[in-house]
Short mmCIF file of C-alpha atoms in Angstrom, two decimals:
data_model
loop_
_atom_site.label_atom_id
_atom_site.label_comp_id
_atom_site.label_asym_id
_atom_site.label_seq_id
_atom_site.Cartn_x
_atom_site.Cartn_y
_atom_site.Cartn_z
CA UNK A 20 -48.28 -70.41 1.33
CA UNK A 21 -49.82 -73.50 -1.02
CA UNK A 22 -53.46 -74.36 -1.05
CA UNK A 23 -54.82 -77.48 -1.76
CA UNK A 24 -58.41 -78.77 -2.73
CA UNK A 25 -59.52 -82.17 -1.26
CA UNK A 26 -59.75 -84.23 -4.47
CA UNK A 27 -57.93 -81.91 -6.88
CA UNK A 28 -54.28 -82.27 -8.44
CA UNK A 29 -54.24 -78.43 -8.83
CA UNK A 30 -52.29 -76.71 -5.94
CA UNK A 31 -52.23 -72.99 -6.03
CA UNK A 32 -49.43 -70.81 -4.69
CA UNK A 33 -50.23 -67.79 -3.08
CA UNK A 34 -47.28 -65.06 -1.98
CA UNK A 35 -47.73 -62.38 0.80
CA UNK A 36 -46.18 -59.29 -0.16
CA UNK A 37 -43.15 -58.99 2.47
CA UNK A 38 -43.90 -55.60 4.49
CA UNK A 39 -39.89 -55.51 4.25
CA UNK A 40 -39.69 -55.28 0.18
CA UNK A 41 -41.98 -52.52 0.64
CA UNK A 42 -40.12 -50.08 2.77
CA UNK A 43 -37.06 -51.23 0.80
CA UNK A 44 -38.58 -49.44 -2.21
CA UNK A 45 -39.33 -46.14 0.11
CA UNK A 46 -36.27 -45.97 1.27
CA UNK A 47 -35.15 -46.08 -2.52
CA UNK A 48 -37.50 -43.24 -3.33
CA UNK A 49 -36.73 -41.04 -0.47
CA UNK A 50 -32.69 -41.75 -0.82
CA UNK A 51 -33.18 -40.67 -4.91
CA UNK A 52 -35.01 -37.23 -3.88
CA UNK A 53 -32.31 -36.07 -1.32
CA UNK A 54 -29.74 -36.64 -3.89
CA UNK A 55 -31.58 -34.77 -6.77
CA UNK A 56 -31.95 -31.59 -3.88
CA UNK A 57 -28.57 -31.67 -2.73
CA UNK A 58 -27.27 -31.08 -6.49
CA UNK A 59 -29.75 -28.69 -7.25
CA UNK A 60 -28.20 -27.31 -4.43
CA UNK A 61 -24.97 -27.73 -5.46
CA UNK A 62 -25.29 -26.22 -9.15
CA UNK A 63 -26.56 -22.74 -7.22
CA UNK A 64 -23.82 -22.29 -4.61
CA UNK A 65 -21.23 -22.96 -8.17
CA UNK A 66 -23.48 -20.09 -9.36
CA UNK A 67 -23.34 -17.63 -6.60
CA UNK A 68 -19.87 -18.41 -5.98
CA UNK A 69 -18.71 -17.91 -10.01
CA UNK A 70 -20.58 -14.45 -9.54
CA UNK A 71 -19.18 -13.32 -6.60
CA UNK A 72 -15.72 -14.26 -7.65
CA UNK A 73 -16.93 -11.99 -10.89
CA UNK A 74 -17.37 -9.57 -8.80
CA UNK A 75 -14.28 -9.78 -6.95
CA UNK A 76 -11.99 -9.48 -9.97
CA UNK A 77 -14.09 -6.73 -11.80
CA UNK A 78 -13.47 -4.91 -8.47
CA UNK A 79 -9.79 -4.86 -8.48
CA UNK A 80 -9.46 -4.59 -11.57
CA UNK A 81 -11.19 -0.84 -11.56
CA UNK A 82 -9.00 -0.74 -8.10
CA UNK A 83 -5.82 -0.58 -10.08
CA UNK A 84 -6.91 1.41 -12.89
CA UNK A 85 -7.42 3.83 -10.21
CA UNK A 86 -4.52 3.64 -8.50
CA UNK A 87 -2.54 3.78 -11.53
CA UNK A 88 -4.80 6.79 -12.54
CA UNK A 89 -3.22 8.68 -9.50
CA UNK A 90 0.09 7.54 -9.78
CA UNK A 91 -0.31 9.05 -13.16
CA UNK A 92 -1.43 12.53 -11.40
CA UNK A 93 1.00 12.68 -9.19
CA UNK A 94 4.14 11.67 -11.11
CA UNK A 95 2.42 14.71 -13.92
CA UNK A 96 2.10 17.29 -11.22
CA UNK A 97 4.48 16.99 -9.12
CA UNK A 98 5.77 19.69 -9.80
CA UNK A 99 2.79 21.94 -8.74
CA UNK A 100 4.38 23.79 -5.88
CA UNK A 101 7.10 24.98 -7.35
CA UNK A 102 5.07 26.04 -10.35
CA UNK A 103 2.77 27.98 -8.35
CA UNK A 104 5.74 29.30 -6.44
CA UNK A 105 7.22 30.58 -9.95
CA UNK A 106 3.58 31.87 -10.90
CA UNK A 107 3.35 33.92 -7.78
CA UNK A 108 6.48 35.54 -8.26
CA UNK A 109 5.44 36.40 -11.62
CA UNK A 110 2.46 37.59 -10.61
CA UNK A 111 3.48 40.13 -7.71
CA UNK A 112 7.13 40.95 -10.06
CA UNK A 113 4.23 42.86 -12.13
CA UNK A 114 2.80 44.65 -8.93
CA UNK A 115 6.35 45.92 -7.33
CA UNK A 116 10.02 45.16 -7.52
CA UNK A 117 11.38 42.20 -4.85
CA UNK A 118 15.03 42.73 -4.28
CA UNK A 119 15.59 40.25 -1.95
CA UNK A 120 17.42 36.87 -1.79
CA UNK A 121 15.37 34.47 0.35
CA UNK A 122 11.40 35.14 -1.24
CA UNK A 123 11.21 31.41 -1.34
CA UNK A 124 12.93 30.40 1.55
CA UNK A 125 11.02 27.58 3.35
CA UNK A 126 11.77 28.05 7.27
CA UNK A 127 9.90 26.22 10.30
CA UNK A 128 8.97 27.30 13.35
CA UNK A 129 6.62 27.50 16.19
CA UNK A 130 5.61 29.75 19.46
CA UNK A 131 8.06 30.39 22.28
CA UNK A 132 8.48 31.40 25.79
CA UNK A 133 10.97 33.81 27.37
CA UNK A 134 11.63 34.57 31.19
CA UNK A 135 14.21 36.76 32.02
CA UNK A 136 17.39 35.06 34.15
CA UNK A 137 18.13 36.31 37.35
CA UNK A 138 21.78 36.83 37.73
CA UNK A 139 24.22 35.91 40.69
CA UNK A 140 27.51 38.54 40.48
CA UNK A 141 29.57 35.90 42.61
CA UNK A 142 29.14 34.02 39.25
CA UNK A 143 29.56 36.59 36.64
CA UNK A 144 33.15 37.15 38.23
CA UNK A 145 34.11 33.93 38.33
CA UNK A 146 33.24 33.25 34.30
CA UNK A 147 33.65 36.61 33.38
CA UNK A 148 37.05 38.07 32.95
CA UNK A 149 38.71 41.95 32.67
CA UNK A 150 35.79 43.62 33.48
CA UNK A 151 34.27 45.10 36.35
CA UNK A 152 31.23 43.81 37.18
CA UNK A 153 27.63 44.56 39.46
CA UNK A 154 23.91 43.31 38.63
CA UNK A 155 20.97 45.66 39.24
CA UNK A 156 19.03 45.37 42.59
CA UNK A 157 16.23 42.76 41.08
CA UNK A 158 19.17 40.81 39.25
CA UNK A 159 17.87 40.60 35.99
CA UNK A 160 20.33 43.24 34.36
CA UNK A 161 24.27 42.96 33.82
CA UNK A 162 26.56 46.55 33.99
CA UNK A 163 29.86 45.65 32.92
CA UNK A 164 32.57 48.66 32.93
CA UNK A 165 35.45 46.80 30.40
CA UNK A 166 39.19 47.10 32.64
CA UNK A 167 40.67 48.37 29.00
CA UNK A 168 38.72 49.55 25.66
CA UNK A 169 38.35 47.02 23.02
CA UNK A 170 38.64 48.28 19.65
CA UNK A 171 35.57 48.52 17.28
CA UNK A 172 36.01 48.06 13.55
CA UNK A 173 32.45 50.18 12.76
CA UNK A 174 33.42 49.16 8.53
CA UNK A 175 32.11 45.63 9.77
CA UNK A 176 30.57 45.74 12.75
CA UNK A 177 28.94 42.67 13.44
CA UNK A 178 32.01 40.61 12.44
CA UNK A 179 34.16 42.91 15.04
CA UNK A 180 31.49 42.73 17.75
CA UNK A 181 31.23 38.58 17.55
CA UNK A 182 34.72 38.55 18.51
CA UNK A 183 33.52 40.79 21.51
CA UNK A 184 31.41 38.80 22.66
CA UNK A 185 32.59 35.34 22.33
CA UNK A 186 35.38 36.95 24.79
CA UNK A 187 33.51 38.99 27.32
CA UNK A 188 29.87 38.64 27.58
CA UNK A 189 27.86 35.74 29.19
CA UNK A 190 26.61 33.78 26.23
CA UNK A 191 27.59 36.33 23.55
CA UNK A 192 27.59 33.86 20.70
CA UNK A 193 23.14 34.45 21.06
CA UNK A 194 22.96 37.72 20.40
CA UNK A 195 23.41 39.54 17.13
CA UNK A 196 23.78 43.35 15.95
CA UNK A 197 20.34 45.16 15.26
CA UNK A 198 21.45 49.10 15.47
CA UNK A 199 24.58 50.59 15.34
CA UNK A 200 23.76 54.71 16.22
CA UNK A 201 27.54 56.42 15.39
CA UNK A 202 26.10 60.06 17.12
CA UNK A 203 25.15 58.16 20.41
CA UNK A 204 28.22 56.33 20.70
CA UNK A 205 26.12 52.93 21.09
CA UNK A 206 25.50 49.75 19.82
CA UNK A 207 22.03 47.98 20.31
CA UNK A 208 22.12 44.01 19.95
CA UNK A 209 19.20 41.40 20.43
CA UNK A 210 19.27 37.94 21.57
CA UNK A 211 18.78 35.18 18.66
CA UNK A 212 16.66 31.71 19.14
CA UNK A 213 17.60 29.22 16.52
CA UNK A 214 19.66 32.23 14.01
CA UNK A 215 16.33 34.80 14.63
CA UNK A 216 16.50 37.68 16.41
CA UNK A 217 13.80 38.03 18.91
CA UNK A 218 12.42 41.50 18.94
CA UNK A 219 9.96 43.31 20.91
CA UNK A 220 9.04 46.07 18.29
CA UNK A 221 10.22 48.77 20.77
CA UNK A 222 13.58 49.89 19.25
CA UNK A 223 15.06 50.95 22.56
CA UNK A 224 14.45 47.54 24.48
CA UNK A 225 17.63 45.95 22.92
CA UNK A 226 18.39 42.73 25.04
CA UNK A 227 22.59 44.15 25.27
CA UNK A 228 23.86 47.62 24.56
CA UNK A 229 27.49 48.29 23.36
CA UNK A 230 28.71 51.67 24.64
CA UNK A 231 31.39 53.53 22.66
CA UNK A 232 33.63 56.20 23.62
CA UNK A 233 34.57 59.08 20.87
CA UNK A 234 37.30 56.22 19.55
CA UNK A 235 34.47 54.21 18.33
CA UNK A 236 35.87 51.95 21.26
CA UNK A 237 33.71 49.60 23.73
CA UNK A 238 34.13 50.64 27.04
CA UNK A 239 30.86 49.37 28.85
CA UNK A 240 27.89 47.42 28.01
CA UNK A 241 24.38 46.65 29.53
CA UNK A 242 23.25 42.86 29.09
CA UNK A 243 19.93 41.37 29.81
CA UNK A 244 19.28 37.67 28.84
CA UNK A 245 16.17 35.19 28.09
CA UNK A 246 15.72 31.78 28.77
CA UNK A 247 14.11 30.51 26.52
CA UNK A 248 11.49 27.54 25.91
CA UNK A 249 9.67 26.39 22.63
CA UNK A 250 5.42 26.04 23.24
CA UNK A 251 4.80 23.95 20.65
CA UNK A 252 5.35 21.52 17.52
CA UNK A 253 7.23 23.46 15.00
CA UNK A 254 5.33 23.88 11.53
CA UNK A 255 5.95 25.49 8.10
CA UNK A 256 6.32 29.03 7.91
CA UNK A 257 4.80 31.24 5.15
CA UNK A 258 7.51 32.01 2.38
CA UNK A 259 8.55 35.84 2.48
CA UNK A 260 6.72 35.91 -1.04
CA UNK A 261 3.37 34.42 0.55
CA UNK A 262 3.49 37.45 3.17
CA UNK A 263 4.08 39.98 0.47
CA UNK A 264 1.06 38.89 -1.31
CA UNK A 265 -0.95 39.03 1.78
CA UNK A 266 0.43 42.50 2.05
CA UNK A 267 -0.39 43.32 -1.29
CA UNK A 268 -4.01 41.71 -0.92
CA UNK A 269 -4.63 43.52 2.23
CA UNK A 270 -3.75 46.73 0.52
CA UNK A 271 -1.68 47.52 3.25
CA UNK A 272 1.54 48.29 0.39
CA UNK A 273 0.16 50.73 -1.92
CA UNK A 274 1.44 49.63 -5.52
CA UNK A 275 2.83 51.89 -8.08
CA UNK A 276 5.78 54.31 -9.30
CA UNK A 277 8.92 51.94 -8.37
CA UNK A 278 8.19 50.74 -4.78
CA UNK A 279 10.91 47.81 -3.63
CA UNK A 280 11.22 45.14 -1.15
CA UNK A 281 14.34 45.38 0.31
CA UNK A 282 14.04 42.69 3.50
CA UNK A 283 12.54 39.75 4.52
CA UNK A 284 14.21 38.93 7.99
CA UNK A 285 12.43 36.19 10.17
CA UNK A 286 12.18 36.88 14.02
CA UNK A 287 10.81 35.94 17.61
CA UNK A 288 8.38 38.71 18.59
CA UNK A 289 6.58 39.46 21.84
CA UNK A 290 3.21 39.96 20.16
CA UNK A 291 1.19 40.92 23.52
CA UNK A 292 3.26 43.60 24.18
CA UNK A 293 3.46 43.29 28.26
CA UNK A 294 6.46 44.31 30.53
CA UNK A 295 6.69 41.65 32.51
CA UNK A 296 9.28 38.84 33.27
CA UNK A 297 7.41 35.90 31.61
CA UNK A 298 6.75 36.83 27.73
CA UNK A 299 5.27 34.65 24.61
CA UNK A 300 6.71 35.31 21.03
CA UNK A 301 6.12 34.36 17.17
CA UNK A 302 7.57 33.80 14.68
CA UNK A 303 7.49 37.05 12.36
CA UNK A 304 8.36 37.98 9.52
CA UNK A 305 9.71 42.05 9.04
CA UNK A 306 9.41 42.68 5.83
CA UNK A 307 10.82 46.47 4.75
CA UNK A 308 9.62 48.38 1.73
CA UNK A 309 11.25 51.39 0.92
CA UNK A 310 11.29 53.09 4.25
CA UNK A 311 8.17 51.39 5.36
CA UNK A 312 8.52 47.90 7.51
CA UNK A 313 5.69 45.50 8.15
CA UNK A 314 5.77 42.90 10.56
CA UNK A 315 3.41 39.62 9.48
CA UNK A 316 2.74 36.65 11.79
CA UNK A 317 4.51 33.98 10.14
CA UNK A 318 1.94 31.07 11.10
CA UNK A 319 -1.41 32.82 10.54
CA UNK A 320 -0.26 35.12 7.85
CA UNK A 321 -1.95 38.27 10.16
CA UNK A 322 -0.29 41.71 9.90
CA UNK A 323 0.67 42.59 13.40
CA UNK A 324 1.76 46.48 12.73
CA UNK A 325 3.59 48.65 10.50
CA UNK A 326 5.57 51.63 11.11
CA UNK A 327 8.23 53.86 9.22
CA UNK A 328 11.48 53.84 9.51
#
């Protein structure tokens, strides 16, 4: 806007400030603070996020010197088992002698169930062949009188009486030769799960008896047989040497003079003892010192009984 004096040359100027130029230079200000806070901003998430990825790599790194710190363990001890295996022998080969051939024999196993079969003599004639035949009155028991005697070679006995019983018994190949009594005239066999024998600790209750006439020939037998079903998951059996140290440790085999360990046989046995058709065994192992034999559970490592022979 001009000005101008009545009667004067002079003409001042005057500019209004434009409201416009004025925001212009807020806007400036503001737009220059934002931008100083967002790098300020900026530098500190560089900073946390340097550290943290610090962090990170310090952490694996003490990860795999870790790791390679066990690998290192294990690769220098892996041998530990059988070290303490050879240890232990060492160890109870100082206490008493252990003449046996399977003291580190790893086995599995697991509970099993037994119920007696109830036999049909319509069927036992049909599969069964020169023999005379009947079944007792509640079925569970074969009495088999043999048509001609089959020769015994007592010098190997369980070798001559497989190839009995693969020919003339119902499933002969399951049962194996436990006593063989030369005065009696009689053979005692129990029935096997798996290559065991499974035992009821009562020498008498043989699961098939071989009679013998004064030939040493079979001329009748007696046969009684279990069906049997496994419990349970199998799992790893104490080693016969294990069980002689808890037999040692449990002072139940007095040590001194020249005591020996003679056998370590695994078997089924009915550990509750009951007469009845339904029956639950173990696995046990029958260990036999001198003319002592111990019978040890084989999962729990508890000694079940002892008696002498």
């Amino acid at each position: 806007m001009s000005l101008k004096t009545p009667g004067s040359a002079t003409t001042c100027a005057y500019r209004t400030p434009s409201p416009f130029s004025s925001r212009r230079g807020t806007w400036k200000s503001a737009a220059s603070g934002s931008g100083s806070q967002f790098r300020t901003r900026e530098r500190r998430w560089r900073m946390d996020w340097s550290r943290t990825k610090t962090i990170f790599i310090i952490t694996f790194m003490l990860l795999n010197i870790f790791l390679g710190y066990q690998l290192t363990l294990k690769q220098q001890h892996g041998d530990l088992p059988e070290l303490a295996s050879v240890n232990l022998e060492s160890r109870l080969s100082e206490e008493i002698d252990i003449n046996i051939n399977n003291e580190e024999v790893e086995e599995e196993g697991g509970m099993i169930s037994g119920e007696w079969r109830v036999f049909e003599e319509v069927f036992l004639n049909q599969s069964l062949e020169e023999q005379n035949l009947s079944v007792s009155d509640d079925g569970l028991e074969i009495r088999s009188e043999l048509e001609s005697p089959y020769s015994l070679v007592t010098a190997n006995i369980q070798a001559s009486a497989d190839a009995f019983l693969q020919e003339f018994v119902f499933r002969g190949e399951e049962y194996e030769v436990a006593a063989y009594d030369e005065e009696e005239g009689r053979v005692g066999l129990y029935q096997t799960y798996e290559g065991s024998k499974i035992d009821e600790y009562e020498r008498e209750a043989f699961h098939l008896e071989l009679e013998l006439n004064d030939s040493g020939e079979i001329v009748q037998y007696t046969q009684r047989y279990l069906t049997i079903t496994a419990t349970g998951e199998e799992q790893e059996l104490l080693t016969p040497l294990e069980v002689i140290d808890i037999l040692l440790q449990e002072n139940q085999v007095l040590v001194g003079g020249e005591r020996e360990v003679s056998a370590a046989e695994l078997g089924y046995y009915n550990l509750l003892e009951i007469d009845t058709d339904f029956q639950i065994f173990a696995p046990v192992w029958r260990i036999t010192v001198d003319d002592d034999t111990y019978f040890v559970d084989a999962l729990r490592g508890e000694i079940q009984t002892s008696m002498s022979n």
